[in-house]
PDB file of C-alpha atoms and ligand atoms in Angstrom:
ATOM      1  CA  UNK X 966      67.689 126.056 107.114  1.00  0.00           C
ATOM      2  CA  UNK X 967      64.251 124.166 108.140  1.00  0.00           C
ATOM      3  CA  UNK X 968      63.242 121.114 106.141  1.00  0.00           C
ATOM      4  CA  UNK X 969      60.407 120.776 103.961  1.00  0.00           C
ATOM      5  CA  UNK X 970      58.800 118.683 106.304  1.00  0.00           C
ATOM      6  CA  UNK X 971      59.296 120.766 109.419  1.00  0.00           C
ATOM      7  CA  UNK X 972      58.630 123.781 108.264  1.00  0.00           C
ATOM      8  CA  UNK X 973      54.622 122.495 107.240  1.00  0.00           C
ATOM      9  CA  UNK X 974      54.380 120.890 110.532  1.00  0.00           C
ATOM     10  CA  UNK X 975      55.310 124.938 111.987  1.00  0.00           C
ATOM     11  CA  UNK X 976      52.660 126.199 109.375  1.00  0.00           C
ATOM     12  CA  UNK X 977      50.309 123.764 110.287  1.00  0.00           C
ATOM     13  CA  UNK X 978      50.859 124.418 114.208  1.00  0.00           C
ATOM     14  CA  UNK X 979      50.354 128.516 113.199  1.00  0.00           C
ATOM     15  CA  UNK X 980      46.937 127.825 111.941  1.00  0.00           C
ATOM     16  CA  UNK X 981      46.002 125.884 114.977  1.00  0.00           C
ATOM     17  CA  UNK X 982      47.557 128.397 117.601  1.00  0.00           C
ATOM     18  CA  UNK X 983      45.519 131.739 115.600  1.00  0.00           C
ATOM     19  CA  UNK X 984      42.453 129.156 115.477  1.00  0.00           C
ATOM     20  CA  UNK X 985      42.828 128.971 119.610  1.00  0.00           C
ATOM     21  CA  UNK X 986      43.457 132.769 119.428  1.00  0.00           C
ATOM     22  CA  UNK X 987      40.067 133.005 117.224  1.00  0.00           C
ATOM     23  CA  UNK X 988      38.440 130.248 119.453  1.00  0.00           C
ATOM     24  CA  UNK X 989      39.069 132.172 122.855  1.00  0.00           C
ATOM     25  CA  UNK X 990      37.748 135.300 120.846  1.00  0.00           C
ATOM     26  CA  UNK X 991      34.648 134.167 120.398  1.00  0.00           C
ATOM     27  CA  UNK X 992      34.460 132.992 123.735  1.00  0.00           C
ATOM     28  CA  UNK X 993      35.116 136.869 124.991  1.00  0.00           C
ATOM     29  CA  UNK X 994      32.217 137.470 123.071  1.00  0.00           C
ATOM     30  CA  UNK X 995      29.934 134.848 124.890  1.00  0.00           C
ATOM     31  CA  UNK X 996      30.951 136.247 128.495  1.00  0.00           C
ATOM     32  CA  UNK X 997      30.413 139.864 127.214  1.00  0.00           C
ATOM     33  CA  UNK X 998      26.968 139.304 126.809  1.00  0.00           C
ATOM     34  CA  UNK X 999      26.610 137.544 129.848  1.00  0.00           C
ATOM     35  CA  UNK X1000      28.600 140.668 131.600  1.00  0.00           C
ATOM     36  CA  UNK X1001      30.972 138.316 133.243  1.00  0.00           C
ATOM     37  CA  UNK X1002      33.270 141.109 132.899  1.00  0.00           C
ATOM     38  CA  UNK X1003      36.454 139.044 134.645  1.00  0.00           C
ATOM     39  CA  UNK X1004      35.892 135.933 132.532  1.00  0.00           C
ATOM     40  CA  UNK X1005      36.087 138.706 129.281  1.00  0.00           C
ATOM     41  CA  UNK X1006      39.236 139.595 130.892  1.00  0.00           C
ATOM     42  CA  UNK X1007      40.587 135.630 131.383  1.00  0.00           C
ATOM     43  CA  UNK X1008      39.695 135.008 128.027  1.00  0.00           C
ATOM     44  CA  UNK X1009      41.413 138.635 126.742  1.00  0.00           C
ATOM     45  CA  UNK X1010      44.481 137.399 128.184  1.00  0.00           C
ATOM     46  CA  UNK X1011      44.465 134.436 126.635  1.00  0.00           C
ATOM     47  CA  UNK X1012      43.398 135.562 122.978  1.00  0.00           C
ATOM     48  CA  UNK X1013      46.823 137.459 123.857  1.00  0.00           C
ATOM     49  CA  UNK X1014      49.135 134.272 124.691  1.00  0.00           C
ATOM     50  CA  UNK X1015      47.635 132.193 121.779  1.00  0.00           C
ATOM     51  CA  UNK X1016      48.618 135.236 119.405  1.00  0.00           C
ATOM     52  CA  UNK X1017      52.033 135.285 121.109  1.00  0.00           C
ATOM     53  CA  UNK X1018      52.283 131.460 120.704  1.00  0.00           C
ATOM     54  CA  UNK X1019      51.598 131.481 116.960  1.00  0.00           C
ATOM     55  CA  UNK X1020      53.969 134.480 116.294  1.00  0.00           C
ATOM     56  CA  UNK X1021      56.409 132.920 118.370  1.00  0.00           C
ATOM     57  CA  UNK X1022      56.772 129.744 115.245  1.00  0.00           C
ATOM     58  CA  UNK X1023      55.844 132.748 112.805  1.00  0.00           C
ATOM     59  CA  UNK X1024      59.042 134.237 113.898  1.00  0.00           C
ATOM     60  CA  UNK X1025      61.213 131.006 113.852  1.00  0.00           C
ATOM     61  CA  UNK X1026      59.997 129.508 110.393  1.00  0.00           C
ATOM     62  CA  UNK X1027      61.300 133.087 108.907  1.00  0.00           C
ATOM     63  CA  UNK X1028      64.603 133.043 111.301  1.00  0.00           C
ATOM     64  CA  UNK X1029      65.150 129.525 110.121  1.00  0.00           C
ATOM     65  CA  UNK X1030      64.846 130.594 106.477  1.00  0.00           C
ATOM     66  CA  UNK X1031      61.345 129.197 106.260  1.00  0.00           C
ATOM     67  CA  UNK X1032      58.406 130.298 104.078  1.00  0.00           C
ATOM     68  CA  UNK X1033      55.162 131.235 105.906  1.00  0.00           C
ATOM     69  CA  UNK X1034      52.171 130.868 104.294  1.00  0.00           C
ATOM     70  CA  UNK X1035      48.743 131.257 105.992  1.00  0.00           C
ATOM     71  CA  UNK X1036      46.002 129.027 105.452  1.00  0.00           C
ATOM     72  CA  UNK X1037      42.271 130.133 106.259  1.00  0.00           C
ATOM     73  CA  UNK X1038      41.348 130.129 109.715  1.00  0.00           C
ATOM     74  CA  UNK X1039      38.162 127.564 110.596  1.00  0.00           C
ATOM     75  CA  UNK X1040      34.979 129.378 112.069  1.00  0.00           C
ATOM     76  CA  UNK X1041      34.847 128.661 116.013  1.00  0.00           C
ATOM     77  CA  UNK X1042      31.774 127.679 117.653  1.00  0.00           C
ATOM     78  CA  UNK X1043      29.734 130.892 119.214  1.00  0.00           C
ATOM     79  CA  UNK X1044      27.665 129.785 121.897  1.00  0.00           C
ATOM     80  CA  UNK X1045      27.859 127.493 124.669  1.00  0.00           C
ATOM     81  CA  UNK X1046      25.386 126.482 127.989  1.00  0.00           C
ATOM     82  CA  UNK X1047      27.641 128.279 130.373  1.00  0.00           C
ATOM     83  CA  UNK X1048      30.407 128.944 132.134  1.00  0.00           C
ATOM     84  CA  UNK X1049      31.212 125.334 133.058  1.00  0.00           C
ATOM     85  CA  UNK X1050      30.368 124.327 129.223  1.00  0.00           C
ATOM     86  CA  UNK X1051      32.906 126.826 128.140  1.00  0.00           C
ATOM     87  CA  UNK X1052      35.790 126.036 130.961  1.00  0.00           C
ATOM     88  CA  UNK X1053      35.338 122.033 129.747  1.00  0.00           C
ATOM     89  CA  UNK X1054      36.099 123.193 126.224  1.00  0.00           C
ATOM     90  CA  UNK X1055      38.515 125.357 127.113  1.00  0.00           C
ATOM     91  CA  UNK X1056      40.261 122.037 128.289  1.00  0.00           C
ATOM     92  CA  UNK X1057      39.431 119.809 125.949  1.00  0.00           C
ATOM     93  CA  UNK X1058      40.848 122.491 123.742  1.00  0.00           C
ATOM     94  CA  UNK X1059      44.056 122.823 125.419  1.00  0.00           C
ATOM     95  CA  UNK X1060      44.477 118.837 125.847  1.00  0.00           C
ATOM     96  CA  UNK X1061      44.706 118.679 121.718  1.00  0.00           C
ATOM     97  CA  UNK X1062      47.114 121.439 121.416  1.00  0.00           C
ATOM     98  CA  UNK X1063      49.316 119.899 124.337  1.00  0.00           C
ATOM     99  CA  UNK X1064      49.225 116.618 121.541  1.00  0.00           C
ATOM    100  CA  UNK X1065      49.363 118.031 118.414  1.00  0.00           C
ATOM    101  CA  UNK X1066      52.946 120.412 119.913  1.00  0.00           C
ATOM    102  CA  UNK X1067      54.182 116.676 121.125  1.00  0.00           C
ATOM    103  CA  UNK X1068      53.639 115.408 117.102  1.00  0.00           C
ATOM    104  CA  UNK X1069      55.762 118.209 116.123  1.00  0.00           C
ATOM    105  CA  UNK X1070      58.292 117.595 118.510  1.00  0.00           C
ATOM    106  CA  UNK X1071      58.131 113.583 117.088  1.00  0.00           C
ATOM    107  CA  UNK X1072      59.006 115.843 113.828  1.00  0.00           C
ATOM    108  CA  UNK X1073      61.555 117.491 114.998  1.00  0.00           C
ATOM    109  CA  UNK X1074      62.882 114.116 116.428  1.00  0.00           C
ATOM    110  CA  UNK X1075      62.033 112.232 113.239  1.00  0.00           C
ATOM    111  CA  UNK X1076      63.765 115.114 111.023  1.00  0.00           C
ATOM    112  CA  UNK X1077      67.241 115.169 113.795  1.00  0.00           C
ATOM    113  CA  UNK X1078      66.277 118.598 114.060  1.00  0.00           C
ATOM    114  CA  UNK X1079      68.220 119.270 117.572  1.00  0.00           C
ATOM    115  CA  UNK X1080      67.315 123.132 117.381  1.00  0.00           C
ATOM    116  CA  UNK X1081      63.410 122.788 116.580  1.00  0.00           C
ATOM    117  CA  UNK X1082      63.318 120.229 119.468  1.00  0.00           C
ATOM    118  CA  UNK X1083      65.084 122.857 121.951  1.00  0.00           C
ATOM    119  CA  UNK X1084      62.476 125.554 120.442  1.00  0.00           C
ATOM    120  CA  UNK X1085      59.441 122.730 120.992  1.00  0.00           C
ATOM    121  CA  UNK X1086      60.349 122.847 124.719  1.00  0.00           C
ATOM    122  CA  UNK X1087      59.053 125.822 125.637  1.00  0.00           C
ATOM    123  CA  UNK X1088      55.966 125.201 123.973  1.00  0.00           C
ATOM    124  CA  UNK X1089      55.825 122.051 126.076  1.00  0.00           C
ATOM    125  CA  UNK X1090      56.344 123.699 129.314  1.00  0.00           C
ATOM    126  CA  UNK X1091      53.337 125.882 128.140  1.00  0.00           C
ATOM    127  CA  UNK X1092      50.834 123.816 128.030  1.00  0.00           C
ATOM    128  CA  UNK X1093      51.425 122.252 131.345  1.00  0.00           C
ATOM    129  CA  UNK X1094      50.892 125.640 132.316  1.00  0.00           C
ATOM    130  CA  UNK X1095      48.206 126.299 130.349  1.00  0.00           C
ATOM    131  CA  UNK X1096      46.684 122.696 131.296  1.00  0.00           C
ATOM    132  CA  UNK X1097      47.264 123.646 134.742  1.00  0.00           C
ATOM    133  CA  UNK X1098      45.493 126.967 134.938  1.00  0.00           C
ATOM    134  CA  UNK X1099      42.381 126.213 132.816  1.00  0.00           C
ATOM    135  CA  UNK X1100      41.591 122.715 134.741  1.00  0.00           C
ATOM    136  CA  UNK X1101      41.861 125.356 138.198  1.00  0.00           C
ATOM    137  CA  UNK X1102      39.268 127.708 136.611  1.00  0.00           C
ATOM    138  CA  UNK X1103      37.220 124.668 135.690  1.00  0.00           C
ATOM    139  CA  UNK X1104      37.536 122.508 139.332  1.00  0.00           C
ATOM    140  CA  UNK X1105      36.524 125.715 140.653  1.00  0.00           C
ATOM    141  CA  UNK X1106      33.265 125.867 138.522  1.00  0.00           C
ATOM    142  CA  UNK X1107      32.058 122.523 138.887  1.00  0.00           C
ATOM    143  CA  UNK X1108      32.175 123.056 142.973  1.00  0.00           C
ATOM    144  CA  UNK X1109      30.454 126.394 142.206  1.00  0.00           C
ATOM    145  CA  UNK X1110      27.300 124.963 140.604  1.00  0.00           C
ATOM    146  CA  UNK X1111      24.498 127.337 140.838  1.00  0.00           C
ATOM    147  CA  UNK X1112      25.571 128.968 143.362  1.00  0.00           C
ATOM    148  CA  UNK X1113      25.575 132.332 141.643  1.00  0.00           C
ATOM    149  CA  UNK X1114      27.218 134.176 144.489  1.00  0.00           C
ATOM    150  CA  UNK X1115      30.710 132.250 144.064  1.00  0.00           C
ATOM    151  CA  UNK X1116      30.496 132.829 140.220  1.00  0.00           C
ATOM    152  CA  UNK X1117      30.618 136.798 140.593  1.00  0.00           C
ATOM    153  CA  UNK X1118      33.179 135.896 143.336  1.00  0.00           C
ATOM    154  CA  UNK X1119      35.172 133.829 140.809  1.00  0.00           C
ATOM    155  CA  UNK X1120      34.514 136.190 138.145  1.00  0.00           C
ATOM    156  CA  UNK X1121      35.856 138.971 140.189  1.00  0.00           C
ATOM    157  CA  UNK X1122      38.990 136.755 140.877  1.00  0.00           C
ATOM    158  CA  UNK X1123      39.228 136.739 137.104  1.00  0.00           C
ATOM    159  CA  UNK X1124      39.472 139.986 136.487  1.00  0.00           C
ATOM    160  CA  UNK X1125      42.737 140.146 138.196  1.00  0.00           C
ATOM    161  CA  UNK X1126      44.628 138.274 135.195  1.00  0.00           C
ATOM    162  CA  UNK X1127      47.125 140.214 133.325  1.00  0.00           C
ATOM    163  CA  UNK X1128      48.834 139.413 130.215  1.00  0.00           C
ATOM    164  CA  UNK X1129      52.730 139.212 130.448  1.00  0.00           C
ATOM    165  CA  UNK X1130      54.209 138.902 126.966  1.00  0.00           C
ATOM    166  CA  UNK X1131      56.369 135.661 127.112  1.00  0.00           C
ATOM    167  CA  UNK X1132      59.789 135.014 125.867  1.00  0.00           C
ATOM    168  CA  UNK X1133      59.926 131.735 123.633  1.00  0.00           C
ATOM    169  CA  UNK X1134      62.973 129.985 123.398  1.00  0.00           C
TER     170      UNK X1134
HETATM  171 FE1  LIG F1372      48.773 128.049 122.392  1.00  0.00          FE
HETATM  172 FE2  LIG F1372      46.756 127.554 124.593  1.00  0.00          FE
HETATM  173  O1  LIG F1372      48.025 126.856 123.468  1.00  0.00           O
END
C-alpha cells in the first residue's frame, strides 16, 4: 500500500506529466500553422510519451492501492517567436520535470519506499533521454539560424520520428 504522502507526490507528478502532454499539444498547433509538418510530427510523438509517462504513475498509484484524483490541468502558452523559441522551452521544460521526478524520488527515499524508488528509475533514465534528444533538436537550430534551407532539411529529418510505446518499470 502507498503512503499518504507518496501517493500526492504521484498525483502531483500526473498533473505535471498531462500538463507536458497539453504543453507539447499546443506546440503541434504552433508548427501546424507554420506547416512545419515534421516538427508536428516531433511534437505528436512526444504529446504521445508524456501521455504514456503520466499513465505509467496513473497505473502504479491504482496497483499500489492508491487513489487517483485529477486536478485541473493549467492553460499552456500558445505562441512562441519560432522554432528556436519553442526548442529552448522545450528544454527548459524538460530540465524542471528531470527535478521535480528527482523530488519524488527524495520522497520515495524520505518515505523508505524501496519499490517507488525502483519505479522512479525509469523515469530518471527518461529524462536523460529526453534531455538528450531535445538539447540535439535545439544545438541543431541555433547553428541553423536563418538559414531556411537547413530548417526544411531539419524538419524533414523530423518527420522520421516514430512513437514506440515504452515499458515503465
Ligand atoms: Fe514526461 Fe518529457 O517528461
Amino acid at each position: 500500500m502507498i503512503c499518504e504522502r507518496m501517493e500526492k507526490a504521484f498525483l502531483e507528478q500526473i498533473n505535471k506529466e498531462l500538463f507536458s502532454e497539453y504543453l507539447y499539444l499546443s506546440m503541434k498547433a504552433y508548427f501546424a500553422n507554420l506547416n512545419l509538418n515534421g516538427f508536428v510530427n516531433w511534437m505528436d510523438v512526444q504529446v504521445q510519451e508524456e501521455r504514456a509517462h503520466a499513465m505509467g504513475m496513473f497505473d502504479y498509484v491504482l496497483e499500489r492501492g492508491g487513489k487517483v484524483e485529477l486536478e485541473a490541468i493549467n492553460k499552456p502558452q500558445t505562441s512562441w517567436n519560432g522554432p528556436l523559441d519553442v526548442f529552448k522551452a522545450v528544454l527548459a521544460h524538460e530540465q524542471f520535470i528531470t527535478s521535480s521526478i528527482n523530488a519524488l524520488m527524495d520522497v520515495a527515499e524520505e518515505t523508505k519506499d524501496r519499490a517507488a524508488m525502483i519505479f522512479l528509475n525509469w523515469y530518471l533514465k527518461e529524462q536523460v533521454e529526453e534531455e538528450a534528444n531535445v538539447g540535439n533538436v535545439l544545438a541543431q537550430l541555433e547553428l541553423i539560424g536563418d538559414d531556411k534551407n537547413a530548417l526544411f532539411a531539419l524538419d524533414k529529418e523530423l518527420s522520421t520520428r516514430t512513437f514506440v510505446a515504452p515499458v515503465i518499470g
